[in-house]
Coordinates of N, CA and C in Angstrom, one line a residue:
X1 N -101.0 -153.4 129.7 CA -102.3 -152.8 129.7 C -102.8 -152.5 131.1
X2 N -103.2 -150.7 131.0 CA -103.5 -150.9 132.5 C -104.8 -151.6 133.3
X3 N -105.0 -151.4 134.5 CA -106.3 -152.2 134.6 C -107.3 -151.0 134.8
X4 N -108.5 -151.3 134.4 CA -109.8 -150.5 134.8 C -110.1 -150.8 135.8
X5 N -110.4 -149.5 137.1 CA -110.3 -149.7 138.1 C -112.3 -150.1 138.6
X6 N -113.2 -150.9 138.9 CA -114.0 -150.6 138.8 C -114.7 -150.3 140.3
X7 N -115.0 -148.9 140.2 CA -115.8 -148.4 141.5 C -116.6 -149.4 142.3
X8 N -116.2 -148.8 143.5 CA -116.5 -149.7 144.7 C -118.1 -149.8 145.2
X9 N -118.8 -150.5 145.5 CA -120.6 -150.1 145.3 C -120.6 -149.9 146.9
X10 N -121.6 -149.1 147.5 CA -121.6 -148.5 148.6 C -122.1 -149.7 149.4
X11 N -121.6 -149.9 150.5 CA -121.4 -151.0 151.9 C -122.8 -150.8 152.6
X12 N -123.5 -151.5 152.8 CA -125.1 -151.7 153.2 C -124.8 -150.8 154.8
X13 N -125.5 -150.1 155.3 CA -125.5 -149.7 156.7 C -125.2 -150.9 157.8
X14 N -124.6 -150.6 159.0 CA -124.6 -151.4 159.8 C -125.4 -152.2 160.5
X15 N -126.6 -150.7 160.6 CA -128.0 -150.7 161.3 C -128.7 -150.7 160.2
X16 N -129.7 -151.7 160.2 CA -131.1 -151.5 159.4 C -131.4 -149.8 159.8
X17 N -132.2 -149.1 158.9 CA -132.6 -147.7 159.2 C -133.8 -148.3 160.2
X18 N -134.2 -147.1 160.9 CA -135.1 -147.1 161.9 C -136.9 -147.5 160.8
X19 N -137.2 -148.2 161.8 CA -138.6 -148.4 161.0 C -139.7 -147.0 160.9
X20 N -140.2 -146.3 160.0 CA -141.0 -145.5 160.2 C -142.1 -145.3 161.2
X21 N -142.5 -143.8 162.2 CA -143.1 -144.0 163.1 C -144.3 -143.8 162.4
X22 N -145.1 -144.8 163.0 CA -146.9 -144.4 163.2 C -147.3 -143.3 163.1
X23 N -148.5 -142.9 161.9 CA -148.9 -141.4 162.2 C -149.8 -141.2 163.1
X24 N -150.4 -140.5 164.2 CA -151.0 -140.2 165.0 C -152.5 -140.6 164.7
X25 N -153.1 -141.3 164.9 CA -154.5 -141.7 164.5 C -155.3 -139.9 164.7
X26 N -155.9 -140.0 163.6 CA -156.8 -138.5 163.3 C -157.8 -138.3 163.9
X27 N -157.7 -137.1 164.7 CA -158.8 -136.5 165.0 C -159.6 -135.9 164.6
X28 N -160.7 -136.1 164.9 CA -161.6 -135.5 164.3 C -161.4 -133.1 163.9
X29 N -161.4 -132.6 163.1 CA -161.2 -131.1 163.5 C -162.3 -130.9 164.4
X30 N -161.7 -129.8 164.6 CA -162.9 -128.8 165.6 C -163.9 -128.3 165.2
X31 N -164.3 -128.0 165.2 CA -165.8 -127.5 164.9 C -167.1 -126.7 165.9
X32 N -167.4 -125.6 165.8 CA -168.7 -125.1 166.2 C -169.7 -124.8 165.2
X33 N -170.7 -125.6 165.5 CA -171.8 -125.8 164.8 C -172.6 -124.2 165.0
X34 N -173.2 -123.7 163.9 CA -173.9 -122.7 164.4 C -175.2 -123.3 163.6
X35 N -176.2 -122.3 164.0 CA -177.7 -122.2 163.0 C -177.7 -121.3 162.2
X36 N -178.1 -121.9 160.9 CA -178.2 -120.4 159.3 C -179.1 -119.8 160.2
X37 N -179.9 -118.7 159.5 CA -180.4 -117.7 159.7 C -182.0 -118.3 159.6
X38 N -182.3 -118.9 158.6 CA -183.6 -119.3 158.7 C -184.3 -120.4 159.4
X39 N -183.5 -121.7 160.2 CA -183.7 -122.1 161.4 C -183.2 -121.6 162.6
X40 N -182.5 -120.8 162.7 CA -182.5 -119.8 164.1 C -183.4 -119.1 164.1
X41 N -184.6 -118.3 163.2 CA -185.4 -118.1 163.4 C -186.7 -118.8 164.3
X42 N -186.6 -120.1 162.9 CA -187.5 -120.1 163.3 C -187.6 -121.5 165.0
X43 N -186.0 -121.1 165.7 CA -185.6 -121.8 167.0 C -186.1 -121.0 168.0
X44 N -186.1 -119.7 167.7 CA -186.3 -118.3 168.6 C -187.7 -118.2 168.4
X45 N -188.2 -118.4 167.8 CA -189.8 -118.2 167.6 C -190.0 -120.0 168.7
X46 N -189.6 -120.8 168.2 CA -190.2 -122.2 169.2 C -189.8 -121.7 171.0
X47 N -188.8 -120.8 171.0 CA -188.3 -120.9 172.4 C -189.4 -120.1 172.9
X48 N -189.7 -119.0 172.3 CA -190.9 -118.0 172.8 C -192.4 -118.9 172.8
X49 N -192.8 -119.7 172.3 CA -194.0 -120.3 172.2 C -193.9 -121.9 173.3
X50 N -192.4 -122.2 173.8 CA -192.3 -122.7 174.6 C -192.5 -122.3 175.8
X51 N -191.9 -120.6 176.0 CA -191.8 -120.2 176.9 C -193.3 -120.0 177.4
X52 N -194.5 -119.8 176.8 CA -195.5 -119.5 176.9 C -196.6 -120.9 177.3
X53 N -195.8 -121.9 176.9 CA -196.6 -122.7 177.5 C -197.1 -123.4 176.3
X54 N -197.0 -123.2 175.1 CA -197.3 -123.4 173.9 C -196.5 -124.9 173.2
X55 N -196.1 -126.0 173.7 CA -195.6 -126.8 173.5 C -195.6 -127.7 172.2
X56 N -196.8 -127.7 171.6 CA -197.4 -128.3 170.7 C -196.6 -127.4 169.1
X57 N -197.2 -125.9 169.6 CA -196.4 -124.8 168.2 C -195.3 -124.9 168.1
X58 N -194.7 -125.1 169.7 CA -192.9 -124.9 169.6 C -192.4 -126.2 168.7
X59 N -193.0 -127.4 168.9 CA -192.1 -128.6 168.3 C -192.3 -128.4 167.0
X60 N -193.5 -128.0 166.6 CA -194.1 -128.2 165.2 C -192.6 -126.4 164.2
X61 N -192.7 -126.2 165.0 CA -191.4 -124.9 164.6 C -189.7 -125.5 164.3
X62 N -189.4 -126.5 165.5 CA -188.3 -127.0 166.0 C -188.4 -127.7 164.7
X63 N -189.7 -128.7 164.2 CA -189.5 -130.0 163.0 C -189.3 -129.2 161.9
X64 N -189.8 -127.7 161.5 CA -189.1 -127.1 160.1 C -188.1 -126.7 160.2
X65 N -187.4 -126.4 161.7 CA -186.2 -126.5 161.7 C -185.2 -127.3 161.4
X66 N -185.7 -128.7 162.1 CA -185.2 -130.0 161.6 C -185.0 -130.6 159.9
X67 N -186.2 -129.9 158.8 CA -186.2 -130.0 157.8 C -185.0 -129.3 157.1
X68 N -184.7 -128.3 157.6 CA -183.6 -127.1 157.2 C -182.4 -127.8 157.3
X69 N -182.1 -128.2 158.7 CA -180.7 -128.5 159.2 C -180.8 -129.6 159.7
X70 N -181.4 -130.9 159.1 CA -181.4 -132.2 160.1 C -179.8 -132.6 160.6
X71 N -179.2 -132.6 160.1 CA -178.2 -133.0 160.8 C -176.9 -132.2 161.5
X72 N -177.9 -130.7 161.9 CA -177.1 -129.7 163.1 C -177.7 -130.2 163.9
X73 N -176.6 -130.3 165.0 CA -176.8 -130.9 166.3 C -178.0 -130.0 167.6
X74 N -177.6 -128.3 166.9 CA -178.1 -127.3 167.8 C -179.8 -127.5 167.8
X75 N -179.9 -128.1 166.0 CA -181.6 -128.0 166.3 C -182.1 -128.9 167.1
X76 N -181.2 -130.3 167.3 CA -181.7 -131.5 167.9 C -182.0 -131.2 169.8
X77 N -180.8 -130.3 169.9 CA -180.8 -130.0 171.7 C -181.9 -129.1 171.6
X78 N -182.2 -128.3 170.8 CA -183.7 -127.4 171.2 C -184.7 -128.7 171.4
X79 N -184.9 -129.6 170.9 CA -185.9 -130.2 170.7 C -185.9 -130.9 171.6
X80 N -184.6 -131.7 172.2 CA -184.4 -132.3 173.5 C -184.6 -130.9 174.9
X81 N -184.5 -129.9 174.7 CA -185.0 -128.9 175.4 C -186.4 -128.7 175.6
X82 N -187.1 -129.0 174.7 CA -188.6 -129.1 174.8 C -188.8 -130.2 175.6
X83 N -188.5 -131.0 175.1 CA -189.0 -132.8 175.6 C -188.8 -132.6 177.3
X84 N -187.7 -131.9 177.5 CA -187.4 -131.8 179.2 C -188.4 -131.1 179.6
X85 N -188.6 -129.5 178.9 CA -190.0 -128.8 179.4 C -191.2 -129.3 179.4
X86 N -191.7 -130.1 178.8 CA -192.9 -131.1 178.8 C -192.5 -132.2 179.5
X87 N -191.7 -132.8 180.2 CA -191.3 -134.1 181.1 C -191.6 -135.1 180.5
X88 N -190.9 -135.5 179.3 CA -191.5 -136.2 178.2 C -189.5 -136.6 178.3
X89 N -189.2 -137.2 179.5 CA -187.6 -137.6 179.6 C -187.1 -138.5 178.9
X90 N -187.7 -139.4 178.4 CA -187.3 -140.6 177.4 C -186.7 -140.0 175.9
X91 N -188.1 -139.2 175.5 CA -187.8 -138.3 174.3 C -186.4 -137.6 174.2
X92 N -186.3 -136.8 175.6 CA -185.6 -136.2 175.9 C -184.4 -136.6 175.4
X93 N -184.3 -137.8 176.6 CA -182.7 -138.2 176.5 C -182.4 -139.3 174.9
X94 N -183.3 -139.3 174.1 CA -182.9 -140.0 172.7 C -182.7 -138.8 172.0
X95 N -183.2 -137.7 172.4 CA -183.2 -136.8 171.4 C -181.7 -136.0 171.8
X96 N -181.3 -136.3 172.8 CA -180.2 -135.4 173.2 C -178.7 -136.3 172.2
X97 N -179.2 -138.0 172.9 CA -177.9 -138.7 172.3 C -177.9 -138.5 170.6
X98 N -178.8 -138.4 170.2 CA -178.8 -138.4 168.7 C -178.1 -136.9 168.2
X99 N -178.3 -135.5 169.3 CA -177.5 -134.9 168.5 C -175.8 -135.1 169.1
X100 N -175.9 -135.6 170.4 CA -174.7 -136.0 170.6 C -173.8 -136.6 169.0
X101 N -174.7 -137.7 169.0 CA -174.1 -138.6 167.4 C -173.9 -137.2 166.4
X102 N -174.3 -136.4 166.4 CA -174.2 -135.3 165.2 C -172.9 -134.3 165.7
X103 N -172.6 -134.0 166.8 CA -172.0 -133.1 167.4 C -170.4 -133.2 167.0
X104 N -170.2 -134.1 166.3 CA -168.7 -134.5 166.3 C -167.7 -133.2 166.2
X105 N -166.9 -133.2 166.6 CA -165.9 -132.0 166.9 C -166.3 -131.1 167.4
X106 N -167.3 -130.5 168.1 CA -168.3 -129.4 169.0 C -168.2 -130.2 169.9
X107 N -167.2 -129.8 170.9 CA -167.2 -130.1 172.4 C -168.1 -129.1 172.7
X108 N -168.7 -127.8 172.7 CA -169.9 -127.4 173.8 C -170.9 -128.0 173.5
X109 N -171.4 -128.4 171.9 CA -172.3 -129.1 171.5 C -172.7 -130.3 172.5
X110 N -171.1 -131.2 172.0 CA -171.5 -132.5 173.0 C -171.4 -132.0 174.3
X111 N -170.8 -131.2 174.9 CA -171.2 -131.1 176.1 C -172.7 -130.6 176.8
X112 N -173.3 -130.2 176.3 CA -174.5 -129.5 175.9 C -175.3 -130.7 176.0
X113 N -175.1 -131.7 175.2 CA -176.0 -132.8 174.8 C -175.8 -134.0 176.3
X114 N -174.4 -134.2 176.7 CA -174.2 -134.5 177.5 C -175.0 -134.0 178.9
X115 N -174.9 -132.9 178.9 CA -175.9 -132.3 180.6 C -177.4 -132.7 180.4
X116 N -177.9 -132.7 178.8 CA -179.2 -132.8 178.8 C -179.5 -134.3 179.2
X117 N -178.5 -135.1 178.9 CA -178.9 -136.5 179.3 C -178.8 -136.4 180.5
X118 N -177.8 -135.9 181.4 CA -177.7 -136.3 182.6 C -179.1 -135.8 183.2
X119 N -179.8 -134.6 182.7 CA -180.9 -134.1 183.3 C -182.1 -135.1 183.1
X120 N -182.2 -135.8 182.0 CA -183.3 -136.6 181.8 C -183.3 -137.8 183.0
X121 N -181.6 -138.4 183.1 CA -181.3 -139.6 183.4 C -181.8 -139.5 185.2
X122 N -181.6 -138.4 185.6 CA -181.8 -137.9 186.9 C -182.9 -137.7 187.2
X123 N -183.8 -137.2 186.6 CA -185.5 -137.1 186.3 C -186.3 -138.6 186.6
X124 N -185.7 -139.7 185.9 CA -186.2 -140.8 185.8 C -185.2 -141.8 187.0
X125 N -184.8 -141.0 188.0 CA -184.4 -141.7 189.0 C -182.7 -142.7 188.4
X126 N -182.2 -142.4 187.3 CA -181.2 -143.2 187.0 C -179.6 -142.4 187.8
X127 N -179.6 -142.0 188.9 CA -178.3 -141.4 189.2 C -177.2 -141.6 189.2
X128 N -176.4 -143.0 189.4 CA -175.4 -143.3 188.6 C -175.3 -142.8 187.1
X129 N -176.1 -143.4 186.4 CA -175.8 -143.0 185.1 C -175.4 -141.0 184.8
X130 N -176.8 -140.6 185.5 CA -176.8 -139.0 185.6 C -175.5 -138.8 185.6
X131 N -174.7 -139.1 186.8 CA -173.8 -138.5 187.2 C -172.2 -138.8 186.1
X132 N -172.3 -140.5 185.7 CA -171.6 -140.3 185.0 C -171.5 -139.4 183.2
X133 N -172.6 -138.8 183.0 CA -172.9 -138.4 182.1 C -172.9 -136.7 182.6
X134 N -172.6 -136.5 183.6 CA -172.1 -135.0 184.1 C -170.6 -134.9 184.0
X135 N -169.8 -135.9 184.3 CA -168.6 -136.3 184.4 C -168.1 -136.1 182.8
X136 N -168.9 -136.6 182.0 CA -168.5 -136.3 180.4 C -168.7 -134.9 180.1
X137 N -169.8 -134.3 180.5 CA -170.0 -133.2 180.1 C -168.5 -132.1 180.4
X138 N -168.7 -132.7 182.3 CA -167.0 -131.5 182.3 C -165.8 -131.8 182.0
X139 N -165.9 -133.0 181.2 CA -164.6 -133.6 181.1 C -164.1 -132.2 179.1
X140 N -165.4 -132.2 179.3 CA -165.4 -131.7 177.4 C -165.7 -130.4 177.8
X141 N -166.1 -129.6 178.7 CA -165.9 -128.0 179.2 C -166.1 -127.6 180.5
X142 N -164.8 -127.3 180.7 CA -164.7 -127.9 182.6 C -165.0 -125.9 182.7
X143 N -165.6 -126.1 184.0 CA -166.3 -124.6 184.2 C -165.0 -124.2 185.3

């Protein structure tokens, strides 16, 4: 009787296989924030009533803007743009970090938000800090 030969099972590797590499922890996409059409209005209308000295009409324009788009970063730096033109620097620089916090993936944004602090921080005599918060700004859009 002959014998049944029975196939031979495949021999384990010599080497364990390589362990799988780590995926790249995720970055955030990119992003440029812009303004719809009906709070860029009415941002261009606060800039002209800032520009005039009108401080009080401008913010009250910037806050329907706020209603529109609370969480674009662009409406938050107009508003921290006001707070600087009235020397109202505290305002300023909370209102800048907060759109910072909204800016995520808009480097001009956060860069943007970044100079405005450094302008507040500099106003109120804080220069170290100013400076280090200039240093962010061109780290995220070097001129």
């Amino acid at each position: 009787m002959p014998q049944e030969r029975v196939p031979e099972l495949p021999q384990p590797p010599e080497t364990p296989p390589a362990a799988p590499v780590a995926p790249r922890p995720a970055r955030p996409p990119a992003r440029v924030y812009r303004l719809g059409a009906a709070a860029d209005a009415l941002v261009a209308q606060a800039r002209a009533q800032s520009a005039a000295g009108q401080h009080t009409a401008a913010a009250a324009l910037i806050e329907r803007a706020m209603r529109i788009e609370p969480a674009n970063p662009l409406v938050w730096l107009e508003l921290a743009r006001l707070r600087q033109a009235e020397g109202r620097y505290d305002q300023a620089q909370s209102t800048a970090e907060k759109a910072l916090s909204l800016a995520v993936g808009d480097a001009r944004a956060q860069a943007s938000a970044w100079r405005m602090i450094a302008v507040a921080q500099r106003a109120r005599g804080r220069l170290v800090q100013a400076q280090e918060s200039e240093q962010h700004a061109r780290a995220l859009s070097p001129r």
